[in-house]
mmCIF file of N, CA and C in Angstrom:
data_model
loop_
_atom_site.group_PDB
_atom_site.id
_atom_site.type_symbol
_atom_site.label_atom_id
_atom_site.label_comp_id
_atom_site.label_asym_id
_atom_site.label_seq_id
_atom_site.Cartn_x
_atom_site.Cartn_y
_atom_site.Cartn_z
ATOM 1 N N MET P 1 -19.602 -1.507 3.231
ATOM 2 C CA MET P 1 -18.598 -1.139 1.921
ATOM 3 C C MET P 1 -17.383 -0.440 2.077
ATOM 4 N N THR P 2 -15.946 -1.146 2.062
ATOM 5 C CA THR P 2 -14.971 -0.610 2.178
ATOM 6 C C THR P 2 -14.512 0.126 0.982
ATOM 7 N N ARG P 3 -14.352 1.361 1.334
ATOM 8 C CA ARG P 3 -13.695 2.296 0.129
ATOM 9 C C ARG P 3 -12.233 2.387 0.094
ATOM 10 N N ILE P 4 -11.800 1.956 -1.079
ATOM 11 C CA ILE P 4 -10.407 2.010 -1.414
ATOM 12 C C ILE P 4 -9.861 2.786 -2.352
ATOM 13 N N LEU P 5 -8.663 3.434 -2.106
ATOM 14 C CA LEU P 5 -7.855 4.585 -3.161
ATOM 15 C C LEU P 5 -6.666 3.515 -3.582
ATOM 16 N N LEU P 6 -6.510 3.606 -4.716
ATOM 17 C CA LEU P 6 -5.382 3.183 -5.259
ATOM 18 C C LEU P 6 -4.308 4.052 -5.729
ATOM 19 N N VAL P 7 -3.084 4.057 -5.255
ATOM 20 C CA VAL P 7 -1.885 5.025 -5.595
ATOM 21 C C VAL P 7 -0.806 4.379 -6.111
ATOM 22 N N ASP P 8 -0.499 4.287 -7.303
ATOM 23 C CA ASP P 8 0.879 3.535 -7.976
ATOM 24 C C ASP P 8 1.068 4.283 -9.270
ATOM 25 N N ASP P 9 2.474 4.244 -9.590
ATOM 26 C CA ASP P 9 2.772 5.051 -10.882
ATOM 27 C C ASP P 9 2.759 4.155 -12.061
ATOM 28 N N HIS P 10 2.356 2.976 -11.813
ATOM 29 C CA HIS P 10 1.974 2.026 -13.022
ATOM 30 C C HIS P 10 0.592 1.957 -13.356
ATOM 31 N N GLY P 11 0.109 2.593 -14.309
ATOM 32 C CA GLY P 11 -1.219 2.515 -14.802
ATOM 33 C C GLY P 11 -1.820 1.203 -15.069
ATOM 34 N N MET P 12 -1.016 0.282 -15.599
ATOM 35 C CA MET P 12 -1.775 -1.070 -15.987
ATOM 36 C C MET P 12 -1.753 -1.882 -14.881
ATOM 37 N N LEU P 13 -0.969 -1.776 -13.624
ATOM 38 C CA LEU P 13 -1.107 -2.344 -12.372
ATOM 39 C C LEU P 13 -2.398 -1.968 -11.667
ATOM 40 N N ARG P 14 -2.460 -0.615 -11.684
ATOM 41 C CA ARG P 14 -3.748 0.007 -11.129
ATOM 42 C C ARG P 14 -4.865 -0.710 -11.715
ATOM 43 N N GLU P 15 -4.956 -0.725 -12.946
ATOM 44 C CA GLU P 15 -6.024 -1.180 -13.483
ATOM 45 C C GLU P 15 -6.588 -2.510 -13.353
ATOM 46 N N LEU P 16 -5.376 -3.501 -13.106
ATOM 47 C CA LEU P 16 -5.577 -5.038 -12.766
ATOM 48 C C LEU P 16 -6.046 -4.864 -11.523
ATOM 49 N N ILE P 17 -5.328 -4.260 -10.499
ATOM 50 C CA ILE P 17 -5.840 -4.293 -9.284
ATOM 51 C C ILE P 17 -7.354 -3.773 -9.138
ATOM 52 N N ARG P 18 -7.687 -2.466 -9.848
ATOM 53 C CA ARG P 18 -8.977 -2.211 -9.547
ATOM 54 C C ARG P 18 -10.153 -3.330 -10.287
ATOM 55 N N GLY P 19 -9.715 -4.078 -11.186
ATOM 56 C CA GLY P 19 -10.605 -5.008 -11.822
ATOM 57 C C GLY P 19 -10.827 -6.315 -10.873
ATOM 58 N N LEU P 20 -9.550 -6.629 -10.182
ATOM 59 C CA LEU P 20 -9.718 -7.725 -9.067
ATOM 60 C C LEU P 20 -10.557 -7.512 -7.954
ATOM 61 N N LEU P 21 -10.188 -6.249 -7.520
ATOM 62 C CA LEU P 21 -10.916 -5.797 -6.168
ATOM 63 C C LEU P 21 -12.504 -5.426 -6.461
ATOM 64 N N GLU P 22 -12.483 -5.026 -7.789
ATOM 65 C CA GLU P 22 -14.120 -4.514 -7.930
ATOM 66 C C GLU P 22 -15.172 -5.985 -7.957
ATOM 67 N N SER P 23 -14.307 -6.900 -8.138
ATOM 68 C CA SER P 23 -15.280 -8.256 -8.325
ATOM 69 C C SER P 23 -15.373 -8.850 -6.804
ATOM 70 N N GLU P 24 -14.736 -8.151 -6.002
ATOM 71 C CA GLU P 24 -15.034 -8.877 -4.527
ATOM 72 C C GLU P 24 -16.002 -7.992 -3.758
ATOM 73 N N PRO P 25 -16.957 -8.945 -3.129
ATOM 74 C CA PRO P 25 -17.974 -8.073 -2.430
ATOM 75 C C PRO P 25 -17.630 -7.206 -1.293
ATOM 76 N N GLY P 26 -17.964 -6.145 -1.122
ATOM 77 C CA GLY P 26 -17.988 -5.331 0.022
ATOM 78 C C GLY P 26 -16.787 -4.363 -0.323
ATOM 79 N N LEU P 27 -16.004 -4.409 -1.267
ATOM 80 C CA LEU P 27 -14.914 -3.497 -1.707
ATOM 81 C C LEU P 27 -15.527 -2.491 -2.866
ATOM 82 N N THR P 28 -15.203 -1.277 -2.802
ATOM 83 C CA THR P 28 -15.154 -0.411 -4.050
ATOM 84 C C THR P 28 -14.010 0.443 -4.053
ATOM 85 N N ILE P 29 -13.631 0.832 -5.269
ATOM 86 C CA ILE P 29 -12.546 1.809 -5.496
ATOM 87 C C ILE P 29 -13.262 2.865 -5.710
ATOM 88 N N VAL P 30 -12.657 3.891 -5.121
ATOM 89 C CA VAL P 30 -13.189 5.501 -4.912
ATOM 90 C C VAL P 30 -12.297 6.454 -5.695
ATOM 91 N N GLY P 31 -11.258 5.916 -6.264
ATOM 92 C CA GLY P 31 -10.082 6.663 -6.995
ATOM 93 C C GLY P 31 -8.832 6.044 -7.143
ATOM 94 N N GLU P 32 -8.038 6.804 -8.277
ATOM 95 C CA GLU P 32 -6.675 6.208 -8.358
ATOM 96 C C GLU P 32 -5.823 7.375 -8.685
ATOM 97 N N ALA P 33 -4.579 7.095 -8.248
ATOM 98 C CA ALA P 33 -3.832 8.281 -8.481
ATOM 99 C C ALA P 33 -2.074 7.861 -9.017
ATOM 100 N N GLU P 34 -1.650 8.413 -9.880
ATOM 101 C CA GLU P 34 -0.157 7.948 -10.237
ATOM 102 C C GLU P 34 0.927 8.375 -9.374
ATOM 103 N N ASP P 35 0.739 9.097 -8.370
ATOM 104 C CA ASP P 35 1.778 9.663 -7.432
ATOM 105 C C ASP P 35 1.262 10.015 -6.046
ATOM 106 N N GLY P 36 2.242 10.203 -5.289
ATOM 107 C CA GLY P 36 1.906 10.340 -4.000
ATOM 108 C C GLY P 36 0.973 11.777 -3.651
ATOM 109 N N ARG P 37 1.395 12.795 -4.262
ATOM 110 C CA ARG P 37 0.765 13.997 -4.233
ATOM 111 C C ARG P 37 -0.667 14.015 -4.484
ATOM 112 N N LYS P 38 -0.948 13.282 -5.822
ATOM 113 C CA LYS P 38 -2.416 13.220 -6.295
ATOM 114 C C LYS P 38 -3.014 12.321 -5.279
ATOM 115 N N GLY P 39 -2.228 11.196 -4.831
ATOM 116 C CA GLY P 39 -3.028 10.383 -4.057
ATOM 117 C C GLY P 39 -3.517 11.071 -2.435
ATOM 118 N N LEU P 40 -2.478 11.908 -2.049
ATOM 119 C CA LEU P 40 -2.822 12.634 -0.906
ATOM 120 C C LEU P 40 -4.214 13.674 -1.190
ATOM 121 N N GLN P 41 -4.167 14.146 -2.335
ATOM 122 C CA GLN P 41 -5.385 15.084 -2.741
ATOM 123 C C GLN P 41 -6.633 14.276 -2.796
ATOM 124 N N LEU P 42 -6.498 12.934 -3.532
ATOM 125 C CA LEU P 42 -7.673 12.223 -3.594
ATOM 126 C C LEU P 42 -8.066 11.823 -2.321
ATOM 127 N N ALA P 43 -7.079 11.495 -1.271
ATOM 128 C CA ALA P 43 -7.656 10.821 0.058
ATOM 129 C C ALA P 43 -8.199 11.780 0.781
ATOM 130 N N GLU P 44 -7.879 13.067 0.517
ATOM 131 C CA GLU P 44 -8.614 14.190 1.408
ATOM 132 C C GLU P 44 -9.975 14.484 0.880
ATOM 133 N N ALA P 45 -10.086 14.319 -0.438
ATOM 134 C CA ALA P 45 -11.386 14.678 -1.136
ATOM 135 C C ALA P 45 -12.240 13.314 -0.802
ATOM 136 N N GLN P 46 -11.772 12.088 -0.968
ATOM 137 C CA GLN P 46 -12.666 11.077 -0.998
ATOM 138 C C GLN P 46 -13.055 10.181 0.272
ATOM 139 N N LYS P 47 -11.914 10.604 1.198
ATOM 140 C CA LYS P 47 -12.108 9.974 2.680
ATOM 141 C C LYS P 47 -12.213 8.459 2.707
ATOM 142 N N PRO P 48 -11.290 7.631 1.752
ATOM 143 C CA PRO P 48 -11.288 6.191 1.813
ATOM 144 C C PRO P 48 -11.111 5.587 3.168
ATOM 145 N N ASP P 49 -11.500 4.363 3.322
ATOM 146 C CA ASP P 49 -11.381 3.526 4.340
ATOM 147 C C ASP P 49 -9.975 2.832 4.320
ATOM 148 N N LEU P 50 -9.371 2.827 2.968
ATOM 149 C CA LEU P 50 -8.192 2.056 2.810
ATOM 150 C C LEU P 50 -7.472 2.677 1.760
ATOM 151 N N VAL P 51 -5.929 2.753 1.775
ATOM 152 C CA VAL P 51 -5.309 3.134 0.694
ATOM 153 C C VAL P 51 -4.059 2.153 0.341
ATOM 154 N N ILE P 52 -4.154 1.614 -0.907
ATOM 155 C CA ILE P 52 -3.154 0.793 -1.374
ATOM 156 C C ILE P 52 -2.247 1.567 -2.209
ATOM 157 N N SER P 53 -0.875 1.507 -1.613
ATOM 158 C CA SER P 53 -0.026 2.611 -2.292
ATOM 159 C C SER P 53 1.251 1.843 -2.536
ATOM 160 N N ASP P 54 1.970 2.297 -3.720
ATOM 161 C CA ASP P 54 3.549 1.969 -3.967
ATOM 162 C C ASP P 54 4.393 2.595 -2.968
ATOM 163 N N PHE P 55 5.521 2.043 -2.847
ATOM 164 C CA PHE P 55 6.498 2.638 -1.920
ATOM 165 C C PHE P 55 7.231 3.945 -2.580
ATOM 166 N N ARG P 56 7.838 3.590 -3.720
ATOM 167 C CA ARG P 56 8.260 4.580 -4.559
ATOM 168 C C ARG P 56 7.638 5.140 -5.612
ATOM 169 N N MET P 57 7.357 6.714 -5.797
ATOM 170 C CA MET P 57 6.528 7.320 -6.745
ATOM 171 C C MET P 57 7.353 8.596 -6.874
ATOM 172 N N GLN P 58 6.966 9.185 -7.788
ATOM 173 C CA GLN P 58 7.321 10.543 -8.238
ATOM 174 C C GLN P 58 6.166 11.680 -7.105
ATOM 175 N N GLU P 59 6.951 12.730 -7.045
ATOM 176 C CA GLU P 59 6.201 13.812 -6.189
ATOM 177 C C GLU P 59 6.227 13.647 -4.912
ATOM 178 N N MET P 60 5.962 12.390 -4.576
ATOM 179 C CA MET P 60 5.845 12.040 -3.096
ATOM 180 C C MET P 60 5.950 10.693 -2.890
ATOM 181 N N ASN P 61 6.638 10.169 -2.033
ATOM 182 C CA ASN P 61 6.700 8.609 -1.921
ATOM 183 C C ASN P 61 5.469 8.319 -1.024
ATOM 184 N N GLY P 62 5.463 6.856 -0.909
ATOM 185 C CA GLY P 62 4.488 6.411 -0.152
ATOM 186 C C GLY P 62 4.668 6.525 1.315
ATOM 187 N N LEU P 63 5.843 6.729 2.011
ATOM 188 C CA LEU P 63 6.089 7.069 3.297
ATOM 189 C C LEU P 63 5.359 8.432 3.772
ATOM 190 N N GLU P 64 5.868 9.408 2.768
ATOM 191 C CA GLU P 64 5.430 10.744 3.010
ATOM 192 C C GLU P 64 3.907 10.834 2.999
ATOM 193 N N MET P 65 3.135 10.110 2.011
ATOM 194 C CA MET P 65 1.938 10.152 1.926
ATOM 195 C C MET P 65 1.326 9.424 3.127
ATOM 196 N N ILE P 66 1.640 8.422 3.621
ATOM 197 C CA ILE P 66 1.153 7.917 4.818
ATOM 198 C C ILE P 66 1.087 8.921 5.929
ATOM 199 N N ARG P 67 2.208 9.472 6.129
ATOM 200 C CA ARG P 67 2.393 10.475 7.342
ATOM 201 C C ARG P 67 1.201 11.683 7.115
ATOM 202 N N GLU P 68 1.096 12.007 5.691
ATOM 203 C CA GLU P 68 0.196 13.046 5.599
ATOM 204 C C GLU P 68 -1.302 12.813 5.624
ATOM 205 N N ILE P 69 -1.463 11.731 5.165
ATOM 206 C CA ILE P 69 -2.794 11.092 5.333
ATOM 207 C C ILE P 69 -3.290 10.917 6.880
ATOM 208 N N HIS P 70 -2.429 10.344 7.607
ATOM 209 C CA HIS P 70 -2.550 10.224 8.974
ATOM 210 C C HIS P 70 -2.771 11.438 9.675
ATOM 211 N N SER P 71 -2.112 12.542 9.242
ATOM 212 C CA SER P 71 -2.352 13.877 10.083
ATOM 213 C C SER P 71 -3.732 14.469 9.926
ATOM 214 N N PHE P 72 -4.649 13.873 8.945
ATOM 215 C CA PHE P 72 -5.889 14.476 8.823
ATOM 216 C C PHE P 72 -6.960 13.404 8.769
ATOM 217 N N SER P 73 -6.359 12.127 8.703
ATOM 218 C CA SER P 73 -7.347 11.011 8.901
ATOM 219 C C SER P 73 -6.702 9.749 9.405
ATOM 220 N N PRO P 74 -6.453 9.778 10.768
ATOM 221 C CA PRO P 74 -5.648 8.984 11.628
ATOM 222 C C PRO P 74 -6.354 7.477 11.196
ATOM 223 N N GLY P 75 -7.512 7.419 11.053
ATOM 224 C CA GLY P 75 -8.109 6.052 10.862
ATOM 225 C C GLY P 75 -8.093 5.513 9.740
ATOM 226 N N THR P 76 -7.560 6.182 8.535
ATOM 227 C CA THR P 76 -7.459 5.506 7.242
ATOM 228 C C THR P 76 -6.443 4.266 7.398
ATOM 229 N N ARG P 77 -6.613 3.305 6.879
ATOM 230 C CA ARG P 77 -5.702 2.274 6.817
ATOM 231 C C ARG P 77 -4.706 2.359 5.490
ATOM 232 N N ILE P 78 -3.529 2.031 5.453
ATOM 233 C CA ILE P 78 -2.606 2.133 4.219
ATOM 234 C C ILE P 78 -1.844 0.570 4.291
ATOM 235 N N ILE P 79 -1.952 0.287 3.029
ATOM 236 C CA ILE P 79 -0.958 -0.861 2.593
ATOM 237 C C ILE P 79 -0.041 -0.510 1.698
ATOM 238 N N ILE P 80 1.209 -0.789 2.132
ATOM 239 C CA ILE P 80 2.211 -0.494 0.925
ATOM 240 C C ILE P 80 2.197 -1.893 0.091
ATOM 241 N N HIS P 81 2.179 -1.571 -1.325
ATOM 242 C CA HIS P 81 2.389 -2.788 -2.265
ATOM 243 C C HIS P 81 3.512 -2.233 -3.116
ATOM 244 N N SER P 82 4.686 -3.047 -3.053
ATOM 245 C CA SER P 82 5.870 -2.835 -3.323
ATOM 246 C C SER P 82 6.594 -3.917 -3.908
ATOM 247 N N MET P 83 7.653 -3.735 -4.742
ATOM 248 C CA MET P 83 8.632 -4.822 -5.164
ATOM 249 C C MET P 83 9.718 -4.583 -4.503
ATOM 250 N N LEU P 84 9.800 -3.757 -3.461
ATOM 251 C CA LEU P 84 11.046 -3.845 -2.544
ATOM 252 C C LEU P 84 10.923 -4.632 -1.593
ATOM 253 N N GLU P 85 12.010 -5.664 -1.348
ATOM 254 C CA GLU P 85 11.973 -6.657 -0.448
ATOM 255 C C GLU P 85 12.925 -6.414 0.679
ATOM 256 N N ASP P 86 13.326 -5.236 0.692
ATOM 257 C CA ASP P 86 14.160 -4.791 1.924
ATOM 258 C C ASP P 86 13.594 -4.592 3.151
ATOM 259 N N PRO P 87 14.032 -5.303 4.167
ATOM 260 C CA PRO P 87 13.499 -5.372 5.549
ATOM 261 C C PRO P 87 13.280 -4.023 6.136
ATOM 262 N N ALA P 88 14.416 -3.173 5.563
ATOM 263 C CA ALA P 88 14.461 -1.853 6.226
ATOM 264 C C ALA P 88 13.123 -0.974 5.776
ATOM 265 N N CYS P 89 12.937 -1.156 4.362
ATOM 266 C CA CYS P 89 11.663 -0.703 3.706
ATOM 267 C C CYS P 89 10.372 -1.071 4.590
ATOM 268 N N VAL P 90 10.414 -2.254 4.935
ATOM 269 C CA VAL P 90 9.310 -2.745 5.538
ATOM 270 C C VAL P 90 9.096 -1.917 6.914
ATOM 271 N N ALA P 91 10.084 -1.869 7.567
ATOM 272 C CA ALA P 91 10.326 -1.360 8.918
ATOM 273 C C ALA P 91 9.822 0.052 8.922
ATOM 274 N N MET P 92 10.531 1.028 7.794
ATOM 275 C CA MET P 92 10.079 2.244 7.634
ATOM 276 C C MET P 92 8.634 2.436 7.449
ATOM 277 N N ALA P 93 7.962 1.638 6.556
ATOM 278 C CA ALA P 93 6.706 1.699 6.325
ATOM 279 C C ALA P 93 5.807 1.479 7.282
ATOM 280 N N MET P 94 6.131 0.407 8.307
ATOM 281 C CA MET P 94 5.306 0.067 9.349
ATOM 282 C C MET P 94 5.416 1.333 10.629
ATOM 283 N N GLU P 95 6.698 1.868 10.743
ATOM 284 C CA GLU P 95 6.949 2.844 11.565
ATOM 285 C C GLU P 95 6.140 4.164 11.083
ATOM 286 N N ALA P 96 5.984 4.328 9.973
ATOM 287 C CA ALA P 96 5.362 5.611 9.373
ATOM 288 C C ALA P 96 3.896 5.330 9.485
ATOM 289 N N GLY P 97 3.360 4.269 9.824
ATOM 290 C CA GLY P 97 1.848 3.883 10.079
ATOM 291 C C GLY P 97 1.329 2.976 9.134
ATOM 292 N N ALA P 98 1.934 2.197 8.345
ATOM 293 C CA ALA P 98 1.303 1.343 7.395
ATOM 294 C C ALA P 98 0.534 0.322 8.122
ATOM 295 N N SER P 99 -0.504 -0.447 7.563
ATOM 296 C CA SER P 99 -1.234 -1.301 8.200
ATOM 297 C C SER P 99 -0.813 -2.735 7.597
ATOM 298 N N GLY P 100 -0.072 -2.479 6.671
ATOM 299 C CA GLY P 100 0.680 -3.654 5.696
ATOM 300 C C GLY P 100 1.557 -3.312 4.905
ATOM 301 N N TYR P 101 2.222 -4.528 4.332
ATOM 302 C CA TYR P 101 3.262 -4.463 3.433
ATOM 303 C C TYR P 101 3.175 -5.513 2.538
ATOM 304 N N VAL P 102 2.851 -5.383 1.345
ATOM 305 C CA VAL P 102 2.600 -6.675 0.421
ATOM 306 C C VAL P 102 3.406 -6.596 -0.928
ATOM 307 N N LEU P 103 4.263 -7.593 -1.167
ATOM 308 C CA LEU P 103 5.032 -7.360 -2.097
ATOM 309 C C LEU P 103 4.229 -7.714 -3.563
ATOM 310 N N LYS P 104 4.718 -6.976 -4.539
ATOM 311 C CA LYS P 104 4.007 -7.051 -5.702
ATOM 312 C C LYS P 104 3.986 -8.328 -6.567
ATOM 313 N N GLY P 105 4.949 -9.186 -6.056
ATOM 314 C CA GLY P 105 5.191 -10.731 -6.637
ATOM 315 C C GLY P 105 4.055 -11.598 -5.863
ATOM 316 N N SER P 106 3.425 -11.144 -4.931
ATOM 317 C CA SER P 106 2.461 -11.914 -3.944
ATOM 318 C C SER P 106 1.273 -12.371 -4.796
ATOM 319 N N SER P 107 0.639 -13.080 -4.390
ATOM 320 C CA SER P 107 -0.542 -13.452 -4.999
ATOM 321 C C SER P 107 -1.820 -12.553 -4.643
ATOM 322 N N PHE P 108 -2.947 -12.502 -5.498
ATOM 323 C CA PHE P 108 -4.006 -11.727 -5.191
ATOM 324 C C PHE P 108 -4.620 -12.041 -3.638
ATOM 325 N N ASP P 109 -4.539 -13.349 -3.386
ATOM 326 C CA ASP P 109 -5.022 -13.672 -2.242
ATOM 327 C C ASP P 109 -4.353 -13.068 -0.967
ATOM 328 N N ASP P 110 -2.997 -12.935 -1.016
ATOM 329 C CA ASP P 110 -2.377 -12.173 -0.180
ATOM 330 C C ASP P 110 -2.660 -10.648 0.119
ATOM 331 N N LEU P 111 -2.847 -10.121 -0.968
ATOM 332 C CA LEU P 111 -3.412 -8.638 -0.974
ATOM 333 C C LEU P 111 -4.797 -8.866 -0.444
ATOM 334 N N LEU P 112 -5.687 -9.604 -0.534
ATOM 335 C CA LEU P 112 -7.079 -9.538 -0.097
ATOM 336 C C LEU P 112 -6.965 -9.639 1.410
ATOM 337 N N MET P 113 -5.886 -10.955 1.861
ATOM 338 C CA MET P 113 -5.653 -10.978 3.177
ATOM 339 C C MET P 113 -5.204 -9.892 3.998
ATOM 340 N N ALA P 114 -4.303 -9.042 3.414
ATOM 341 C CA ALA P 114 -3.803 -7.593 3.961
ATOM 342 C C ALA P 114 -4.912 -6.584 3.966
ATOM 343 N N ILE P 115 -5.629 -6.580 3.051
ATOM 344 C CA ILE P 115 -6.881 -5.841 3.163
ATOM 345 C C ILE P 115 -7.927 -6.043 4.212
ATOM 346 N N HIS P 116 -8.230 -7.504 4.478
ATOM 347 C CA HIS P 116 -9.271 -7.755 5.397
ATOM 348 C C HIS P 116 -8.658 -7.549 6.835
ATOM 349 N N MET P 117 -7.238 -7.902 6.772
ATOM 350 C CA MET P 117 -6.555 -7.458 8.136
ATOM 351 C C MET P 117 -6.360 -6.160 8.520
ATOM 352 N N ALA P 118 -6.022 -5.418 7.647
ATOM 353 C CA ALA P 118 -6.021 -3.842 7.732
ATOM 354 C C ALA P 118 -7.394 -3.196 8.396
ATOM 355 N N ILE P 119 -8.223 -3.564 7.539
ATOM 356 C CA ILE P 119 -9.724 -3.008 7.702
ATOM 357 C C ILE P 119 -10.366 -3.591 9.094
ATOM 358 N N SER P 120 -9.719 -4.777 9.715
ATOM 359 C CA SER P 120 -10.078 -5.295 11.065
ATOM 360 C C SER P 120 -9.075 -4.711 12.133
ATOM 361 N N GLY P 121 -8.144 -3.796 11.786
ATOM 362 C CA GLY P 121 -7.229 -3.007 12.743
ATOM 363 C C GLY P 121 -5.973 -3.896 12.875
ATOM 364 N N GLN P 122 -5.717 -5.027 12.191
ATOM 365 C CA GLN P 122 -4.519 -5.791 12.432
ATOM 366 C C GLN P 122 -3.459 -5.253 11.350
ATOM 367 N N HIS P 123 -2.404 -5.924 11.538
ATOM 368 C CA HIS P 123 -1.218 -5.716 10.273
ATOM 369 C C HIS P 123 -0.994 -6.876 9.604
ATOM 370 N N TYR P 124 -0.469 -6.793 8.485
ATOM 371 C CA TYR P 124 -0.157 -7.773 7.512
ATOM 372 C C TYR P 124 1.304 -7.424 6.786
ATOM 373 N N ILE P 125 2.258 -8.532 6.822
ATOM 374 C CA ILE P 125 3.421 -8.310 6.069
ATOM 375 C C ILE P 125 3.605 -9.695 5.185
ATOM 376 N N SER P 126 3.926 -9.568 4.096
ATOM 377 C CA SER P 126 4.061 -10.583 3.097
ATOM 378 C C SER P 126 5.071 -11.622 3.735
ATOM 379 N N PRO P 127 4.479 -13.057 3.912
ATOM 380 C CA PRO P 127 5.260 -14.141 4.552
ATOM 381 C C PRO P 127 6.693 -14.141 4.326
ATOM 382 N N SER P 128 6.943 -14.013 2.958
ATOM 383 C CA SER P 128 8.576 -14.056 2.643
ATOM 384 C C SER P 128 9.115 -13.073 3.500
ATOM 385 N N LEU P 129 8.813 -11.844 3.676
ATOM 386 C CA LEU P 129 9.449 -10.902 4.357
ATOM 387 C C LEU P 129 9.502 -11.092 6.039
ATOM 388 N N VAL P 130 8.470 -11.830 6.392
ATOM 389 C CA VAL P 130 8.462 -12.022 7.788
ATOM 390 C C VAL P 130 9.542 -13.053 8.181
ATOM 391 N N ASP P 131 9.806 -13.990 7.167
ATOM 392 C CA ASP P 131 10.779 -15.068 7.308
ATOM 393 C C ASP P 131 12.003 -14.818 6.758
ATOM 394 N N HIS P 132 12.216 -13.605 6.371
ATOM 395 C CA HIS P 132 13.423 -13.087 5.671
ATOM 396 C C HIS P 132 14.549 -13.033 6.935
ATOM 397 N N LYS P 133 15.774 -13.850 6.691
ATOM 398 C CA LYS P 133 16.735 -13.608 7.680
ATOM 399 C C LYS P 133 18.063 -12.996 6.927
ATOM 400 N N PRO P 134 18.420 -11.721 7.497
ATOM 401 C CA PRO P 134 19.588 -11.058 6.659
ATOM 402 C C PRO P 134 20.719 -11.764 6.591
ATOM 403 N N GLN P 135 21.271 -11.827 5.444
ATOM 404 C CA GLN P 135 22.518 -12.529 5.114
ATOM 405 C C GLN P 135 23.678 -11.785 5.511
ATOM 406 N N ALA P 136 24.823 -12.406 6.008
ATOM 407 C CA ALA P 136 25.970 -11.770 6.365
ATOM 408 C C ALA P 136 26.689 -11.392 5.000
ATOM 409 N N ARG P 137 27.438 -10.170 5.013
ATOM 410 C CA ARG P 137 27.784 -9.587 3.834
ATOM 411 C C ARG P 137 29.315 -9.215 4.322
ATOM 412 N N SER P 138 30.297 -9.628 3.365
ATOM 413 C CA SER P 138 31.590 -9.328 3.592
ATOM 414 C C SER P 138 31.987 -8.320 2.697
ATOM 415 N N ILE P 139 32.823 -7.133 3.481
ATOM 416 C CA ILE P 139 33.194 -5.828 2.584
ATOM 417 C C ILE P 139 34.687 -6.054 2.358
ATOM 418 N N SER P 140 34.886 -5.914 1.006
ATOM 419 C CA SER P 140 36.195 -6.292 0.249
ATOM 420 C C SER P 140 36.722 -4.992 0.114
#
């Protein structure tokens, strides 16, 4: 059974993800938090296998939380679930130790793929981010 902690400042989104994941065999939600600080406290108490976290939150952002969790539990996998489509944000998350980066506009199947890949020690990035080509910008 894969134990999952959900960390996001949007309560309805946490409820929706919880409902969808709880219907999946082999996955169980062990806690929810609305900010990185509470997520960190729950991660320390619950010892989840996987954390699904937003990038930007009050109190402590997802990047800080990744680093803190890995300081006491390096085997915990963390997936960033964000609306930020900036390749720099993806790079920062992966450098901090995230196992995946899934856009909030992605399908539930994409989130499941990220979960299964993270648990098996692989990395996942939403396909639209991998295919993203930076646009040239002129400065006026």
